[in-house]
Coordinates of N, CA, C and O in Angstrom, one line a residue:
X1 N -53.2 18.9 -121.2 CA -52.9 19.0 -119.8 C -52.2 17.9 -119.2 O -51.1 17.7 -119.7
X2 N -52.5 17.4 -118.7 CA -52.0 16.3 -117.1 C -50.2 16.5 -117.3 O -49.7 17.7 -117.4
X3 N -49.5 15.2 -117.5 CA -48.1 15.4 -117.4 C -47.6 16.0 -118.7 O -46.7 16.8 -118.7
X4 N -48.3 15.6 -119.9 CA -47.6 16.2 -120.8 C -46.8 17.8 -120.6 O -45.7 18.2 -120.8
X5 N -48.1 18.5 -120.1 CA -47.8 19.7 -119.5 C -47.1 20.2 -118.8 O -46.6 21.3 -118.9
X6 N -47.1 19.2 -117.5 CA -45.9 19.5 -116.4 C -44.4 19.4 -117.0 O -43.4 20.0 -116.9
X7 N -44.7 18.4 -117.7 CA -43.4 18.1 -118.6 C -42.9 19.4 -119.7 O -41.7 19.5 -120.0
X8 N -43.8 20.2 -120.1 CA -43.7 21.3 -121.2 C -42.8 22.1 -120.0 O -41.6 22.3 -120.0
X9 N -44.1 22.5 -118.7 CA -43.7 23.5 -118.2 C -41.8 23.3 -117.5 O -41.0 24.2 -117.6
X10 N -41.7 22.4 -117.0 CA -40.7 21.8 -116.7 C -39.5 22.0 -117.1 O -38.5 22.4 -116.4
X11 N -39.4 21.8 -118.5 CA -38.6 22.1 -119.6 C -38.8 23.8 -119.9 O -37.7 24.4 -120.3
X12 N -39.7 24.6 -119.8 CA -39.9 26.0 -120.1 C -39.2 26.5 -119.1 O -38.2 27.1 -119.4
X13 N -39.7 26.2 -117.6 CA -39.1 27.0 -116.3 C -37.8 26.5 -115.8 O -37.2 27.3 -115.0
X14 N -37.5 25.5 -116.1 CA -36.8 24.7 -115.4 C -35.9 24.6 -115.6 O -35.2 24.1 -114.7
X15 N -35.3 25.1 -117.4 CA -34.0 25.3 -118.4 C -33.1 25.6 -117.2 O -32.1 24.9 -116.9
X16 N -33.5 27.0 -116.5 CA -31.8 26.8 -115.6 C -31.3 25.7 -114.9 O -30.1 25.4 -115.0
X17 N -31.9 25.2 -114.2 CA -31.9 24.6 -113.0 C -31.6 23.2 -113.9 O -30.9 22.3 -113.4
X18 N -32.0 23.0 -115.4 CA -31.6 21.9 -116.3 C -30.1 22.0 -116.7 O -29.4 21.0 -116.7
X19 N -29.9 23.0 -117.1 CA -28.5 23.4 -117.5 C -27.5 23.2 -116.2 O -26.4 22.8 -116.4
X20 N -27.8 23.5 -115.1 CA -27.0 23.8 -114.3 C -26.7 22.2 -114.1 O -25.6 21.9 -114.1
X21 N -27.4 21.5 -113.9 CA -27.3 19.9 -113.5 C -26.4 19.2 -114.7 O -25.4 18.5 -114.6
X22 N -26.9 19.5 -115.7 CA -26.1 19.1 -116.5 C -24.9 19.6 -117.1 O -24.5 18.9 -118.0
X23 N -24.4 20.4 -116.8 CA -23.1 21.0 -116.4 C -22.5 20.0 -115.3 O -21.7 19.0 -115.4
X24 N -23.1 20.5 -114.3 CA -22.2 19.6 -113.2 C -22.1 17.7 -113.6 O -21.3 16.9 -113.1
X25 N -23.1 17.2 -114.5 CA -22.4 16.3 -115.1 C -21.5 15.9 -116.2 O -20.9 14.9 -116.4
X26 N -21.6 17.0 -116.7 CA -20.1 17.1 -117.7 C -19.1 17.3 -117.4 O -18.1 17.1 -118.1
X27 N -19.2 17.7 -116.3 CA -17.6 17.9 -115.5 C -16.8 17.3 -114.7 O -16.5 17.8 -113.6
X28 N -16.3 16.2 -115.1 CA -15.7 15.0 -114.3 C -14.9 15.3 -113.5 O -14.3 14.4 -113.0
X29 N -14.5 16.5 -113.1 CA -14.0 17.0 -111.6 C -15.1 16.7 -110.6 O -14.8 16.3 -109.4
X30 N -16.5 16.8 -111.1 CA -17.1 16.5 -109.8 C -18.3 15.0 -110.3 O -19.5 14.8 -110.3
X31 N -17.1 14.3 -110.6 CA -17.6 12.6 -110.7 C -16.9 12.4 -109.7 O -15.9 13.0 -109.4
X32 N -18.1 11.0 -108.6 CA -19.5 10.5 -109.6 C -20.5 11.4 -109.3 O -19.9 12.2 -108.7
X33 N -21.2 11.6 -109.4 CA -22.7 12.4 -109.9 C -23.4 11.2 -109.5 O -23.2 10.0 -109.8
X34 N -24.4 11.7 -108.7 CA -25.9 10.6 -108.0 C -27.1 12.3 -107.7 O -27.0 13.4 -107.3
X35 N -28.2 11.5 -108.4 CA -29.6 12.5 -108.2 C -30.3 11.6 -108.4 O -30.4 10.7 -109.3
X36 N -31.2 11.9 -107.2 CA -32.5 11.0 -107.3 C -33.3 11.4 -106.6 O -33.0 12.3 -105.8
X37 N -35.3 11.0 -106.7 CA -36.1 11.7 -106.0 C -36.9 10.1 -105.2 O -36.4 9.1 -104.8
X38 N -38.2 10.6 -105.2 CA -39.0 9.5 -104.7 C -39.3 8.5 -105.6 O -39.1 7.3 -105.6
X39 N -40.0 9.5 -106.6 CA -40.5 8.2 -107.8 C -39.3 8.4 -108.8 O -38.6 7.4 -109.0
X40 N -38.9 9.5 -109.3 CA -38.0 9.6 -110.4 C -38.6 9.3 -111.9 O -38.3 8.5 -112.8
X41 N -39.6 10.2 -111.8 CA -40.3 10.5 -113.0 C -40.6 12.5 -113.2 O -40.9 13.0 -114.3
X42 N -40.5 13.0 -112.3 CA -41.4 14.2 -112.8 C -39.2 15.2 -113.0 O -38.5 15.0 -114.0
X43 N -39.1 15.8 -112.2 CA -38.0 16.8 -112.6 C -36.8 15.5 -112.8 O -36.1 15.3 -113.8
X44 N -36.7 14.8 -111.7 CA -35.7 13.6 -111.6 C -36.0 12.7 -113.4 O -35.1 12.3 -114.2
X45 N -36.4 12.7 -113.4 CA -37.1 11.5 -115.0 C -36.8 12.4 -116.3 O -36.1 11.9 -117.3
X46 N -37.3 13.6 -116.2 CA -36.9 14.7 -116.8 C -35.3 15.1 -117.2 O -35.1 15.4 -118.4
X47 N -34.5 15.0 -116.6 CA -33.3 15.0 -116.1 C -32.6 13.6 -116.7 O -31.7 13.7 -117.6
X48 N -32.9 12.5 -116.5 CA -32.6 11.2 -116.6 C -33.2 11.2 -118.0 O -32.8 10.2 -118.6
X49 N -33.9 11.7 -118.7 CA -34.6 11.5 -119.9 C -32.9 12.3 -121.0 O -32.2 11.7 -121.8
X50 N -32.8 13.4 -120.4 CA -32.3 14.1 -121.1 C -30.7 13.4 -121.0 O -30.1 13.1 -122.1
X51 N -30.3 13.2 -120.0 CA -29.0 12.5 -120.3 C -29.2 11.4 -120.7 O -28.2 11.2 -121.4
X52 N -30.0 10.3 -121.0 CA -30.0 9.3 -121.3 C -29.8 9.6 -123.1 O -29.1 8.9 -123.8
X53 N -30.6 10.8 -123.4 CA -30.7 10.9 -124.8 C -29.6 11.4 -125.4 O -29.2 10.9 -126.4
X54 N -29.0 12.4 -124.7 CA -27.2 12.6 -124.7 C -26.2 12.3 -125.1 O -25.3 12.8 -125.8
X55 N -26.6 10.7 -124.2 CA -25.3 9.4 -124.6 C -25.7 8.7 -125.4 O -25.1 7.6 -125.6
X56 N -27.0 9.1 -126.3 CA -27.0 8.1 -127.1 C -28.2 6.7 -127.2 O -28.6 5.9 -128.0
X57 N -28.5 7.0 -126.1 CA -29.9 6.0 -125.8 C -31.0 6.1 -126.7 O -31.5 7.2 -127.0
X58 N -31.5 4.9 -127.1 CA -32.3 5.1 -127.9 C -33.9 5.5 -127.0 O -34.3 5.4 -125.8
X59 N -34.7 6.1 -128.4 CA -35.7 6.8 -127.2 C -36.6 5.6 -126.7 O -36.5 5.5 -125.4
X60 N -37.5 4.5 -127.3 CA -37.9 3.2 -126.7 C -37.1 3.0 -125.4 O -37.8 2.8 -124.4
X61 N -35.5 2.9 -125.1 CA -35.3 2.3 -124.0 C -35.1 3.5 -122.6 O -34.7 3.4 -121.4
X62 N -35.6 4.9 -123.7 CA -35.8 5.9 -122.3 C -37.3 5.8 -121.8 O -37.8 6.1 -120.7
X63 N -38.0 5.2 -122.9 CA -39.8 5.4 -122.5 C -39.8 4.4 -121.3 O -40.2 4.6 -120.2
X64 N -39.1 3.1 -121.8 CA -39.2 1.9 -120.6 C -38.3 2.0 -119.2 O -38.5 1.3 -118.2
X65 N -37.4 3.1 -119.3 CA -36.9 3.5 -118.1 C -37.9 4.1 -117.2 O -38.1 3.9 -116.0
X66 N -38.7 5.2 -118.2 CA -39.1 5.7 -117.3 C -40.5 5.4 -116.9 O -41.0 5.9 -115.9
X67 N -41.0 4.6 -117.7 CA -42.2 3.9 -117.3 C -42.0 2.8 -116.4 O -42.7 1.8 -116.7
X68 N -41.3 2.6 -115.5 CA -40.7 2.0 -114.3 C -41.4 2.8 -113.3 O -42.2 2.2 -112.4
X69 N -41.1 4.3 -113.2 CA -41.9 4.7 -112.1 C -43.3 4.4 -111.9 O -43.9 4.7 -110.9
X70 N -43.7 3.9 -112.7 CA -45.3 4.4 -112.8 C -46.2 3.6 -112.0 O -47.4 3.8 -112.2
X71 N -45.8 2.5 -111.1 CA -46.2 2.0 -109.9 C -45.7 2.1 -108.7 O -45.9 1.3 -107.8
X72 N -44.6 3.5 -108.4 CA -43.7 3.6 -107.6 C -44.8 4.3 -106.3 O -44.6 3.8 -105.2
X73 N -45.8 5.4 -106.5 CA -46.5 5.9 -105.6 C -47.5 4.8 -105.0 O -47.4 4.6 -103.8
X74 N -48.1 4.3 -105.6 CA -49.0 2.9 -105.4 C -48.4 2.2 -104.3 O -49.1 1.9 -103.3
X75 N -46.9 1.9 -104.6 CA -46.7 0.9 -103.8 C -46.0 1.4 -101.8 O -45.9 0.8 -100.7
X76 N -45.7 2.5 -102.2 CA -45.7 3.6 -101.0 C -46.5 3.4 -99.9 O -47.7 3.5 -100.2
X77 N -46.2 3.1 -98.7 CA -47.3 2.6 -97.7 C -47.9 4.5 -97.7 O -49.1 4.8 -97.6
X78 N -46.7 5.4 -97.8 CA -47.4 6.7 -97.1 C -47.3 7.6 -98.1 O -46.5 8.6 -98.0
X79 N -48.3 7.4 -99.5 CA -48.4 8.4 -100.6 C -49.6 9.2 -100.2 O -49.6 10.4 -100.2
X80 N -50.4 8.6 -99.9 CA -51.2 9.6 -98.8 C -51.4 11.0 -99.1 O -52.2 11.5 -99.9
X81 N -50.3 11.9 -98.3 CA -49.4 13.0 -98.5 C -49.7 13.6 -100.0 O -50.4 14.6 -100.3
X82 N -49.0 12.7 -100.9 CA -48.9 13.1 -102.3 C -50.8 13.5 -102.7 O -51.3 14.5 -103.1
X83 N -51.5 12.4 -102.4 CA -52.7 12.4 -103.0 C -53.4 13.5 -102.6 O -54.2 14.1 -103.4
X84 N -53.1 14.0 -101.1 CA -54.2 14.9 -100.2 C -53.9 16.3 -101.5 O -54.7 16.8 -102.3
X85 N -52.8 16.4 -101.2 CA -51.7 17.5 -102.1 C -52.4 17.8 -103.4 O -52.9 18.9 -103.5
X86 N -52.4 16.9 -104.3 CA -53.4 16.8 -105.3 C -54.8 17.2 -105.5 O -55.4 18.0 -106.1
X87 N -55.0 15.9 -104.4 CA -57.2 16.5 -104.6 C -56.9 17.8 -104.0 O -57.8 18.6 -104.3
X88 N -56.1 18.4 -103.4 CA -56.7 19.7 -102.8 C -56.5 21.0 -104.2 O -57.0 22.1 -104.2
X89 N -55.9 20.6 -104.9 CA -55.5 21.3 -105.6 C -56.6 20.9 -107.3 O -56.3 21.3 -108.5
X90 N -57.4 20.3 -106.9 CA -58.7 19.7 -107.7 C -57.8 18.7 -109.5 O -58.2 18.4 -110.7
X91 N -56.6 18.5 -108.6 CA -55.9 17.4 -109.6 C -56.1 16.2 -109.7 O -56.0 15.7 -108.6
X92 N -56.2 15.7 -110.3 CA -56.9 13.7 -110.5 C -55.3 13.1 -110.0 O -54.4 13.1 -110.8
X93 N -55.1 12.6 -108.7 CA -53.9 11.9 -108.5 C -53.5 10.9 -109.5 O -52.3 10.6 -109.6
X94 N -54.4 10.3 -110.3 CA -54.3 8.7 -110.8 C -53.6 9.5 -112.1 O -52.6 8.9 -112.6
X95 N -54.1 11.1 -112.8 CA -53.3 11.6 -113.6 C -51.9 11.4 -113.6 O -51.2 10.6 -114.2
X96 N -51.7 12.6 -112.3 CA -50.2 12.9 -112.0 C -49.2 11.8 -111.2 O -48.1 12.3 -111.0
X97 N -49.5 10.8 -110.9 CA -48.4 9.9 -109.6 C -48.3 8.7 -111.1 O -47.3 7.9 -111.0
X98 N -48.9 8.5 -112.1 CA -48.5 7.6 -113.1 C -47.6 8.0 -113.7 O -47.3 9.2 -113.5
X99 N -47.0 7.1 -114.6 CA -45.6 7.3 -115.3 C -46.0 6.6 -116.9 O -45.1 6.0 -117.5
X100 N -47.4 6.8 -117.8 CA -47.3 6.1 -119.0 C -46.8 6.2 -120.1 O -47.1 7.3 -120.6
X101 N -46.0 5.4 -120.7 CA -45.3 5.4 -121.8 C -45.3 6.8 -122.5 O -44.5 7.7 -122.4
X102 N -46.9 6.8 -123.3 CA -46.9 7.9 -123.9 C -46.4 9.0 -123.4 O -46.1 9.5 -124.4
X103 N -46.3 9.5 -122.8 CA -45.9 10.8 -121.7 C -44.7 11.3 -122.6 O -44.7 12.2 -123.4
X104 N -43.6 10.0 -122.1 CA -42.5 10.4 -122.2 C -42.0 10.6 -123.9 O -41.2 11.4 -124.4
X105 N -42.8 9.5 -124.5 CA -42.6 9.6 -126.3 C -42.8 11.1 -126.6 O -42.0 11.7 -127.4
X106 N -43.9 11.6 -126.0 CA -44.6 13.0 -126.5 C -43.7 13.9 -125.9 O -43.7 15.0 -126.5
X107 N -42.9 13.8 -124.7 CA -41.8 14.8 -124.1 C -40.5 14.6 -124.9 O -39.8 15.6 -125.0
X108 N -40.3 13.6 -125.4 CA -39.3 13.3 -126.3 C -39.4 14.1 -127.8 O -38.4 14.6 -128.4
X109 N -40.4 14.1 -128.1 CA -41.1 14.1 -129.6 C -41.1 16.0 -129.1 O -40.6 16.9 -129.9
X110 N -41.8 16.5 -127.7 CA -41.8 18.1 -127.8 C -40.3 18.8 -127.9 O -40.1 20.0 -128.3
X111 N -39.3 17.7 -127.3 CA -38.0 18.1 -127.0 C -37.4 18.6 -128.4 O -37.1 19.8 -128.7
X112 N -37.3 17.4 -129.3 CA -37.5 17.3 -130.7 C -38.0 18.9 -131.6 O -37.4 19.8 -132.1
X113 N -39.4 18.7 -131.4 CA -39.6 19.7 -131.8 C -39.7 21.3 -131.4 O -39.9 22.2 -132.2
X114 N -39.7 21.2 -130.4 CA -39.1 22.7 -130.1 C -37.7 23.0 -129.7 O -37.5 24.1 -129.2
X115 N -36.9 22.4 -129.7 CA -35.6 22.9 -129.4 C -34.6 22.4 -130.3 O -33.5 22.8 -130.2
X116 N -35.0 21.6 -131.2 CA -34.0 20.6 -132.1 C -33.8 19.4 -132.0 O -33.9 18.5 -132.8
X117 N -33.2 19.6 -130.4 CA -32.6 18.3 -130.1 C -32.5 18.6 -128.7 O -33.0 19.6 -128.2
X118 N -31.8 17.3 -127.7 CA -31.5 17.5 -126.3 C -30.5 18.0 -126.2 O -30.1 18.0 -125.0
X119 N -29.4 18.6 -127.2 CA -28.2 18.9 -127.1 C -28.5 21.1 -127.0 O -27.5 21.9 -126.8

């Protein structure tokens, strides 16, 4: 469960809406290309995982990219919002608003193994 999952689901549902982004970044008719969210870990991180692995990034320096977010909600005067969202939905916020390493190794490692590769 917690992100690993969001991260599965992500990648299961989300293939279009992944493809279609990354299309419009291969196409340097419409450079530059800028996407970003609040924290830039859940669909944004996702996204940023995959192009980073693309060009070649080694996976260690995508875990520590993306384990950057992982104090980003915390430091939010008005995450609030996010948390209500959460407990109401009987989800552990401290789960979902973190960003830990392992996450991403294991989204790396499922990418790996169920699809080949990020290509």
């Amino acid at each position: 469960g917690g992100l690993p999952m969001l991260n599965e689901l992500l990648l299961r549902f989300g293939a279009p809406g992944i493809k279609y982004v990354l299309e419009l970044c291969a196409d340097r008719t419409r450079h530059p290309v800028a996407f970003y969210c609040t924290a830039g870990k859940d669909r944004t991180g996702m996204l940023t995982a995959i192009i980073l692995a693309l060009c070649g990034t080694k996976a260690e320096d995508i875990v520590e990219d993306y384990s950057l977010s992982a104090n980003v909600y915390a430091e939010m005067n008005d995450h609030q919002a996010m948390v209500g969202a959460l407990s109401q939905r009987s989800l552990d916020p401290k789960t979902f608003l973190g960003a830990p390493p392992q996450v991403m190794r294991d989204t790396l490692l499922a990418i790996e193994e169920n699809y080949g590769s990020v290509e």
